XYZ file of C-alpha atoms in Angstrom:
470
model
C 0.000 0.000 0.000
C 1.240 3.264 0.391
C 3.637 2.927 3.017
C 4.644 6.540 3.465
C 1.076 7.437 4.271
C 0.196 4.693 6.983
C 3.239 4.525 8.605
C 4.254 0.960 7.635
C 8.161 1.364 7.070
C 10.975 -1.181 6.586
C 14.108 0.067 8.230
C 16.601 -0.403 5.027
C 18.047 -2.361 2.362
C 21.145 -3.393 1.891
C 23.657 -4.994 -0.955
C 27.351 -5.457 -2.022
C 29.827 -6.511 -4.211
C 33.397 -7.997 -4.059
C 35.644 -8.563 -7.083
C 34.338 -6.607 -9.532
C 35.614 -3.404 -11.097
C 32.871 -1.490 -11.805
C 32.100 -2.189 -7.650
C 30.514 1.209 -6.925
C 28.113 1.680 -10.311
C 26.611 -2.053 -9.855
C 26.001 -1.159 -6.128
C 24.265 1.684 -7.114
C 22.282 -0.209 -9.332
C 21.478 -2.995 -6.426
C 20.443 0.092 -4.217
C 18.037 0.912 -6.942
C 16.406 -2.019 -6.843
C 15.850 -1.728 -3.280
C 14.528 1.623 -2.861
C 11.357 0.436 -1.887
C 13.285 -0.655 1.408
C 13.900 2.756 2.757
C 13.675 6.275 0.530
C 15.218 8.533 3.650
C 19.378 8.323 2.929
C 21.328 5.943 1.316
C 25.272 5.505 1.210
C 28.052 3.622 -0.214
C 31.474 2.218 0.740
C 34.363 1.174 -1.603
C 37.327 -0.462 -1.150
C 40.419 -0.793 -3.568
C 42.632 -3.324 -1.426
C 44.058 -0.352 0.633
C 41.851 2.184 0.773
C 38.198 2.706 1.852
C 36.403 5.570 0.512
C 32.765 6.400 2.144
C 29.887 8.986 0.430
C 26.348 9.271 1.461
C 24.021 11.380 2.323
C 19.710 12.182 2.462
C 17.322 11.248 0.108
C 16.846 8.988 -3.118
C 19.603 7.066 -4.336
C 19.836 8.929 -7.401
C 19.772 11.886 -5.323
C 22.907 10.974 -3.281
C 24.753 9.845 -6.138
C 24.911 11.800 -9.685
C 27.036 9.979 -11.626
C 30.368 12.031 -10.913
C 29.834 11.291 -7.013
C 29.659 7.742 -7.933
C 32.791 7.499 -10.377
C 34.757 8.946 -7.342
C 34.304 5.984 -5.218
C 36.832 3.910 -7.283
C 37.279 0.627 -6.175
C 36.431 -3.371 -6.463
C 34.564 -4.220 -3.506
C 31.845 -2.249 -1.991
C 28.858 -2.461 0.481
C 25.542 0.012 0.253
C 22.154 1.106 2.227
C 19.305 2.706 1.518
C 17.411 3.314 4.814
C 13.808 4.689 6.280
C 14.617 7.372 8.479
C 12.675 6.721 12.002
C 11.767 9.074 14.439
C 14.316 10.986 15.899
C 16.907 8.819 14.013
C 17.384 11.169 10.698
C 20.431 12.889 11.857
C 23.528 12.337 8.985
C 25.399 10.390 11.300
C 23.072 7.749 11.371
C 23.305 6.841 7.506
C 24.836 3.743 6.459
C 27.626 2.681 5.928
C 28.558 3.210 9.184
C 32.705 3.615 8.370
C 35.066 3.613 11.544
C 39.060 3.711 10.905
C 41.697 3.336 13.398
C 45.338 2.019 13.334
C 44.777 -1.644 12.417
C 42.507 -0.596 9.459
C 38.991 0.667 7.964
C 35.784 -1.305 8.630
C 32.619 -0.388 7.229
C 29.173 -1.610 8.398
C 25.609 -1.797 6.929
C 22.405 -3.564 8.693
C 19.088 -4.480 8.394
C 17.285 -5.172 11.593
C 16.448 -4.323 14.943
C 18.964 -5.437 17.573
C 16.647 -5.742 20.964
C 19.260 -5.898 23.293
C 21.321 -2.520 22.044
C 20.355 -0.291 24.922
C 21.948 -2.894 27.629
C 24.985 -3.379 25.369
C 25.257 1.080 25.096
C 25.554 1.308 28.626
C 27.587 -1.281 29.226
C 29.734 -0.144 26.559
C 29.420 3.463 27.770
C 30.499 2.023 31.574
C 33.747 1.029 30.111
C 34.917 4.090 28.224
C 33.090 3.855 25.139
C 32.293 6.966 23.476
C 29.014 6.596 20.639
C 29.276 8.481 17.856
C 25.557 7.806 16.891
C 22.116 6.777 18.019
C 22.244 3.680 15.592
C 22.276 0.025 16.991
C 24.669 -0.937 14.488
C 27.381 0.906 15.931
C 27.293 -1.234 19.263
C 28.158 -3.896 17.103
C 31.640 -2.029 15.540
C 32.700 -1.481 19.558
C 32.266 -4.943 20.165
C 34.129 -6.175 17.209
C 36.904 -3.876 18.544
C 37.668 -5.013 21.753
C 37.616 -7.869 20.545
C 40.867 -6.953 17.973
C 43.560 -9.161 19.986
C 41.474 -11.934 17.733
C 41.733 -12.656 14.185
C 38.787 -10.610 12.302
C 36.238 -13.453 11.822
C 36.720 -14.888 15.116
C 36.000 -11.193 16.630
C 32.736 -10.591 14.639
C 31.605 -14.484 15.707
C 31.967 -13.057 19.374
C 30.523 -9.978 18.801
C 27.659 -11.538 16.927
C 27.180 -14.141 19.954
C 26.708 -10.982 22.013
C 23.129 -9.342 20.140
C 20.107 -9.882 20.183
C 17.476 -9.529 17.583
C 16.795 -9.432 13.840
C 19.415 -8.533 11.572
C 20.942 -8.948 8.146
C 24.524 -7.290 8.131
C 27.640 -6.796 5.635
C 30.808 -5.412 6.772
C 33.716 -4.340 5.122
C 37.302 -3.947 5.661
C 39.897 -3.072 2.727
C 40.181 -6.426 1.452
C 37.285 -8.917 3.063
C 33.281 -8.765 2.643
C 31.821 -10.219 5.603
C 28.145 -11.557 5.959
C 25.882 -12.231 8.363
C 22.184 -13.521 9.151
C 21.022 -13.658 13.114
C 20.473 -17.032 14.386
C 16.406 -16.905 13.288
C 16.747 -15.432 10.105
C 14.156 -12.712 10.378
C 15.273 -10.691 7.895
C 16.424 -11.588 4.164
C 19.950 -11.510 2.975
C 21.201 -13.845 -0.595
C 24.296 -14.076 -2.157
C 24.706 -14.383 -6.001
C 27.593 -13.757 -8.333
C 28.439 -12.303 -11.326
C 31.306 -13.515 -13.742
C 34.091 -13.988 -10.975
C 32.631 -11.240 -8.502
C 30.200 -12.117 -5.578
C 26.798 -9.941 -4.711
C 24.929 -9.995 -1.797
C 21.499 -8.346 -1.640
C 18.852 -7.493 1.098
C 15.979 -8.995 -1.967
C 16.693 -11.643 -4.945
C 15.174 -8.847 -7.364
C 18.625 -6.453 -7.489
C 20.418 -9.714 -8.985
C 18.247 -9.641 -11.800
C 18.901 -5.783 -12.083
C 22.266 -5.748 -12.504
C 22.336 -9.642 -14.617
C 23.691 -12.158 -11.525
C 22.525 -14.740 -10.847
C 21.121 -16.183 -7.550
C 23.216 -18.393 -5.986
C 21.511 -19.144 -2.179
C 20.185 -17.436 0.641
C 22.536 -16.813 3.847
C 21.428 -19.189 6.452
C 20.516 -18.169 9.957
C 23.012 -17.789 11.957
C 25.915 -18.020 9.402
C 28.887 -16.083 8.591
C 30.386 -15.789 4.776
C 33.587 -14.620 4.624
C 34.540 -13.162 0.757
C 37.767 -12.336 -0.074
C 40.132 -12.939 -3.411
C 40.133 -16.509 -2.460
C 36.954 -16.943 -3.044
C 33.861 -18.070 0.174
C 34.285 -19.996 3.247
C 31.055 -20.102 5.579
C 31.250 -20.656 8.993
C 28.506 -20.987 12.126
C 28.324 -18.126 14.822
C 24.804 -20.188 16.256
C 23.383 -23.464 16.578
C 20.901 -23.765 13.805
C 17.474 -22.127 15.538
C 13.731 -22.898 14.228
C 13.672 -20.247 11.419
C 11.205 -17.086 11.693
C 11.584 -15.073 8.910
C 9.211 -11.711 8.897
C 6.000 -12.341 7.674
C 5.558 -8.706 6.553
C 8.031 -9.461 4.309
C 5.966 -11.688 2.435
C 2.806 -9.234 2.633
C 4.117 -5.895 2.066
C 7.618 -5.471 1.966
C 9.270 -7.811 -0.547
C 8.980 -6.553 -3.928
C 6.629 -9.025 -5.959
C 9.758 -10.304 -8.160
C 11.715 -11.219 -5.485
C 12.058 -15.051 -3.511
C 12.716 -15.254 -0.141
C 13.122 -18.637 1.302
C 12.581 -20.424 -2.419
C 8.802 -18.649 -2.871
C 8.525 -16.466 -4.944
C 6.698 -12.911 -3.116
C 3.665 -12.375 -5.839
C 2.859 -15.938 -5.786
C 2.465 -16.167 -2.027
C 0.572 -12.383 -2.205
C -2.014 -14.454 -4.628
C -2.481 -17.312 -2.246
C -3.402 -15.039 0.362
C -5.690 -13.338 -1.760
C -7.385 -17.221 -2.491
C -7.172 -17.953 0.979
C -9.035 -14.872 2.193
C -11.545 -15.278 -0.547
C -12.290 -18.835 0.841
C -12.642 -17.570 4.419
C -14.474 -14.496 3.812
C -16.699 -14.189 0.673
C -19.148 -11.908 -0.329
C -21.074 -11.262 -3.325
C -19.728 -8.178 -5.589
C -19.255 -7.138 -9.312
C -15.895 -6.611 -9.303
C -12.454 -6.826 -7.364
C -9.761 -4.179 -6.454
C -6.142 -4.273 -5.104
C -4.779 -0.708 -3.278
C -1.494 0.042 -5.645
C 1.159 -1.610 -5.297
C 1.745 -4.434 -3.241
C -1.930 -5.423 -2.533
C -2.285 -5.832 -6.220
C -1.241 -9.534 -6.157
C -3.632 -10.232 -3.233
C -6.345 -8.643 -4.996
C -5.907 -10.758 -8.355
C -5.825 -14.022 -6.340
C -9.138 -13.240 -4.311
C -10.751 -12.179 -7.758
C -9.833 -15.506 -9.242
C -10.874 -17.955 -6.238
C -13.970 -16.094 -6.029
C -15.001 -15.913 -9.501
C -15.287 -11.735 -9.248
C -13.585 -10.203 -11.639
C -10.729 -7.655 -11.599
C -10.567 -4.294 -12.331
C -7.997 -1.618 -11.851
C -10.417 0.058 -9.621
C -7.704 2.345 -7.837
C -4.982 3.931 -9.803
C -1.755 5.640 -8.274
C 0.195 8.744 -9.486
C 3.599 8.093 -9.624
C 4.744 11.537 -10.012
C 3.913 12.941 -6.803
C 7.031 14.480 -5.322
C 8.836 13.834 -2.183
C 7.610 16.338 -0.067
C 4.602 14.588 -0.279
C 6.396 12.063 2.258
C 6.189 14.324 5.161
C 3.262 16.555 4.383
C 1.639 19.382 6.281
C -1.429 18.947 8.632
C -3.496 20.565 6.098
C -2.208 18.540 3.243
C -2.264 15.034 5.093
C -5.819 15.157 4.698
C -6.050 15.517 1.016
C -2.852 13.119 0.847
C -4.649 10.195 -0.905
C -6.047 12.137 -3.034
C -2.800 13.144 -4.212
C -1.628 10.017 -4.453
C -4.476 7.727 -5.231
C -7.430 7.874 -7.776
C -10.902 5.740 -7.852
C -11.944 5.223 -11.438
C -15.445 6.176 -11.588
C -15.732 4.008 -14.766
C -15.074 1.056 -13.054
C -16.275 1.769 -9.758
C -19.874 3.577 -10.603
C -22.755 2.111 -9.838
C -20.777 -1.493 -8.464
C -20.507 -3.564 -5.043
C -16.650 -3.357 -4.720
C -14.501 -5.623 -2.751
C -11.100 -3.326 -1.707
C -8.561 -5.929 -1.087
C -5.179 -4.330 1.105
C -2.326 -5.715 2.661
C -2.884 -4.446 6.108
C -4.517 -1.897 8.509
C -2.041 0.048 10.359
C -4.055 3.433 11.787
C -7.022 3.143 9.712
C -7.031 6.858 8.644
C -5.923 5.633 4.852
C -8.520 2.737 4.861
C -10.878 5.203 5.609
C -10.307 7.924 2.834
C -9.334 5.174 0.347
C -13.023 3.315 1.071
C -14.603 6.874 0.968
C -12.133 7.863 -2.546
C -14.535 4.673 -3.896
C -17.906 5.716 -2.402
C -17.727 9.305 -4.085
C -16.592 7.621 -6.911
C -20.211 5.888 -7.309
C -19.668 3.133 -5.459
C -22.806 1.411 -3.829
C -21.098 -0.873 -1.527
C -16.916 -1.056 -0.640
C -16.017 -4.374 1.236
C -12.472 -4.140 2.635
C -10.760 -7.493 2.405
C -7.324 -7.275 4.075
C -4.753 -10.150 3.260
C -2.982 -10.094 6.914
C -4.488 -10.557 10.306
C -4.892 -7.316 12.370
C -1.671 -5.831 13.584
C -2.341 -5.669 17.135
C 1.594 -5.513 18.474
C 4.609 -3.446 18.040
C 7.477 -4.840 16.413
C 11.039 -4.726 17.814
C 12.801 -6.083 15.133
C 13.581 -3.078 12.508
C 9.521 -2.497 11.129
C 7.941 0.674 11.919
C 4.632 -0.303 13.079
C 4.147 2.584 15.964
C 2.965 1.797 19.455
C 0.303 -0.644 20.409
C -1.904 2.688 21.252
C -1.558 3.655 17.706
C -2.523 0.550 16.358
C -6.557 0.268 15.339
C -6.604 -3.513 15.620
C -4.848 -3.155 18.891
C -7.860 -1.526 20.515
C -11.167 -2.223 18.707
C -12.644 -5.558 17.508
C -13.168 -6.177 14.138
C -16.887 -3.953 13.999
C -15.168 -1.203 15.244
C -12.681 -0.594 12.738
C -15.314 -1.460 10.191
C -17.329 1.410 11.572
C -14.403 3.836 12.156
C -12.941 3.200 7.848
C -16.681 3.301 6.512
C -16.509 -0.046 4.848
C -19.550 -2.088 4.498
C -18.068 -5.102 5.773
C -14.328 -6.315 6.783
C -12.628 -9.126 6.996
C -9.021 -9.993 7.648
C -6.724 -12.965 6.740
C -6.255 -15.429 9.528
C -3.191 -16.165 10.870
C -3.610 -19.581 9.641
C -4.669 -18.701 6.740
C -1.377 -16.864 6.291
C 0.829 -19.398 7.011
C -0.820 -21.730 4.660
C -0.735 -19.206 2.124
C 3.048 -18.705 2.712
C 4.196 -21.856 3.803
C 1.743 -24.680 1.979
C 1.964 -26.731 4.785
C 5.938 -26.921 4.871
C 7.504 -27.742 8.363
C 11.365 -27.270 8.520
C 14.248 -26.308 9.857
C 14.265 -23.684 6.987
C 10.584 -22.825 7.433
C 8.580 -20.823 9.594
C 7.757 -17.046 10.021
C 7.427 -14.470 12.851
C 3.862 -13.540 13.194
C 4.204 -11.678 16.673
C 3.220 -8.585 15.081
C -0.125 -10.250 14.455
C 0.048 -12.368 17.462
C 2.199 -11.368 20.337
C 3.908 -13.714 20.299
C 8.095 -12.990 19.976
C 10.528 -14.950 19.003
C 13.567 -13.472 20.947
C 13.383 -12.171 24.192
C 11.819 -8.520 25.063
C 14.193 -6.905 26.814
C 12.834 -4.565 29.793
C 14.587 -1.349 28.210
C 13.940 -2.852 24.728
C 13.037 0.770 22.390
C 11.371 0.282 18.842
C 13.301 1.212 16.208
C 10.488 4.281 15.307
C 10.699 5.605 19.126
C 14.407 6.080 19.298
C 15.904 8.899 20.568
């Protein structure tokens, strides 16, 4: 949907390359792919063997980086992110690559994730003389590393990598090595691929085809890769773990073109379209999906239920990116900026609005009103997720449980409050059939605590979501 309207935000995206000369541009490229992840600030980090070389800054990738920018960087390895900006966390410092240098060498670091645990390891950090240079979570991770430095490299990351807690999906980067990591559960997506002799890692299988690699696997929970001119060696920081890998991923973030975990994203988005259509019908003349990513959903409950499909909702693509952060007075005509009912389609019809979630409501509610004064006789919201009734602590902006409609009003209530004439969610059954067709695996399984409460790492006390840091 339209994420920078209901506050539905993945924290970043993030993808490298070693052994190629042309590092920098096909980074770039990767980044491109992954905008989707995070449109706030984006950076990039090259290394020639000796020397690292860091540029990044706010906005769009193609903002950051005009093309003489980008043919400074030099170089035949490199590591990028492109990153959602959360509250209170926009400050230049906090852009990634985070890039620290000191007498035994450069090391860069990019991450994906949510560590839980950060606060306890800042003050204990802090305690002992550390001094933070930003309000990221990733940094903890370069001061462990550090004093850790009387080991060999890999053997320090393993330790500090035994030490956090949470989701994430990092790369680091020192003059000559690519290191890569996935937290013992998996939560978040990482692959590797190559190209000719060079190797390409990537936050979403969908920059490979970008820039013409090809897939090779995806980095295993609680693995380390180590790439360097000798080629890959793998190694275990964590006992293999039950895998949870984010079911948002699958129903909103992912772009449809990507695989995670061997299924490919539009694919599962239509089987949770059938499955919804199978657990809450209705009768209507035709079927429509809110632009972009409940567009798969909506094509899948249109074919299982025999209604057909329209392109009942159409999105400009040229609104600009002030738009993101709009005034008061504008966030109430924001939709209408961004979205359009076709009264063509729509006049006169009993519509089924299929979406990928419900985060505050407010956009459910103009985008089922958009419809109504578009001639629409009857809009029934079909929503291709359970309710989001819990905060997530593992790198997704979801706001606080207050802030969440489905975490205080049943399932009438929010119908009332958005306008619809009837709603009905996905359950979290459904889901998990729809994702998983039955599969139980090491390999298989997905976090659902968003929907359900239910966590898969420990809640620290002092735990902070990533969208209320300071």
């Amino acid at each position: 949907m339209l994420g920078e309207i209901k506050g539905l935000n993945e924290e970043c995206g993030i993808f490298g390359v070693f052994g190629h000369q042309d590092a920098a541009q096909l980074t770039y490229y990767g980044l491109h792919a992954l905008q989707h992840r995070g449109q706030e600030g984006a950076g990039i980090v090259t290394s020639d063997g000796e020397h690292m070389k860091v540029a990044k800054g706010h906005g769009l990738i193609s903002e950051v980086f005009p093309q003489d920018r980008l043919n400074e960087l030099g170089g035949h390895s490199s590591i990028g992110h492109v990153r959602y900006a959360t509250a209170g966390d926009g400050s230049y410092e906090n852009i990634q690559p985070l890039m620290f240098r000191s007498q035994t060498g450069g090391l860069a670091l990019a991450h994906n994730g949510n560590l839980v645990n950060a606060q306890a390891l800042k003050s204990q950090l802090e305690a002992q003389g550390s001094i933070m240079q930003t309000t990221s979570d990733t940094e903890v991770v370069a001061h462990l590393i550090k004093r850790a430095g009387h080991l060999p490299m890999d053997e320090a990351i393993c330790q500090a990598l035994s030490m956090i807690k949470g989701a994430y999906a990092f790369l680091m980067m020192t003059e000559n090595k690519i290191y890569v990591a996935n937290d013992p559960r998996g939560l978040r997506p990482i692959s590797i691929g190559y190209l000719g002799d060079a190797w390409c890692i990537s936050s979403e299988t969908c920059a490979f085809d970008v820039i013409g690699a090809t897939y090779e696997r995806e980095v295993m929970p609680g693995e380390l890769l180590i790439i360097d001119k000798n080629g890959i060696q793998s190694q275990r920081f964590s006992a293999p773990i039950q895998r949870t890998l984010c079911s948002m991923e699958y129903v909103y973030f992912s772009r449809p073109d990507s695989n995670l975990d061997g299924k490919n994203v539009h694919a599962s988005r239509k089987r949770m379209g059938k499955t919804l259509a199978a657990e809450a019908p209705i009768e209507a003349d035709v079927v429509t999906g809110v632009p972009d990513s409940s567009i798969s959903a909506a094509i899948g409950y249109a074919e299982a239920s025999g209604i057909p499909y329209e392109l009942g909702l159409i999105k400009n693509r040229y609104v600009g990116r002030t738009f993101i952060q709009p005034s008061q007075e504008l966030r109430e005509q924001g939709v209408k900026m961004k979205l359009s009912a076709v009264r063509g389609i729509v006049e006169g019809k009993r519509v089924v609005m299929v979406d990928d979630s419900i985060v505050r409501g407010t956009t459910s509610r103009r985008i089922v009103q958009l419809l109504k004064e578009a001639g629409a006789t009857e809009v029934h919201v079909r929503i291709a997720s359970p309710p989001i009734q819990n905060p997530c602590y593992y790198g997704i902006d979801t706001s606080t449980s207050g802030e969440l409609i489905a975490s205080n009003n049943t399932v009438e209530e929010i119908e009332e409050q958005i306008g619809a004439d009837s709603l009905a969610y996905l359950t979290v059954d459904g889901l998990n059939d729809a994702i998983y067709q039955g599969e139980e695996s090491l390999n298989h399984g997905g976090c659902a605590a968003c929907f359900t409460g239910n966590y898969p790492t420990e809640i620290y006390p002092n735990t902070i979501p990533p969208y209320e840091k300071a």
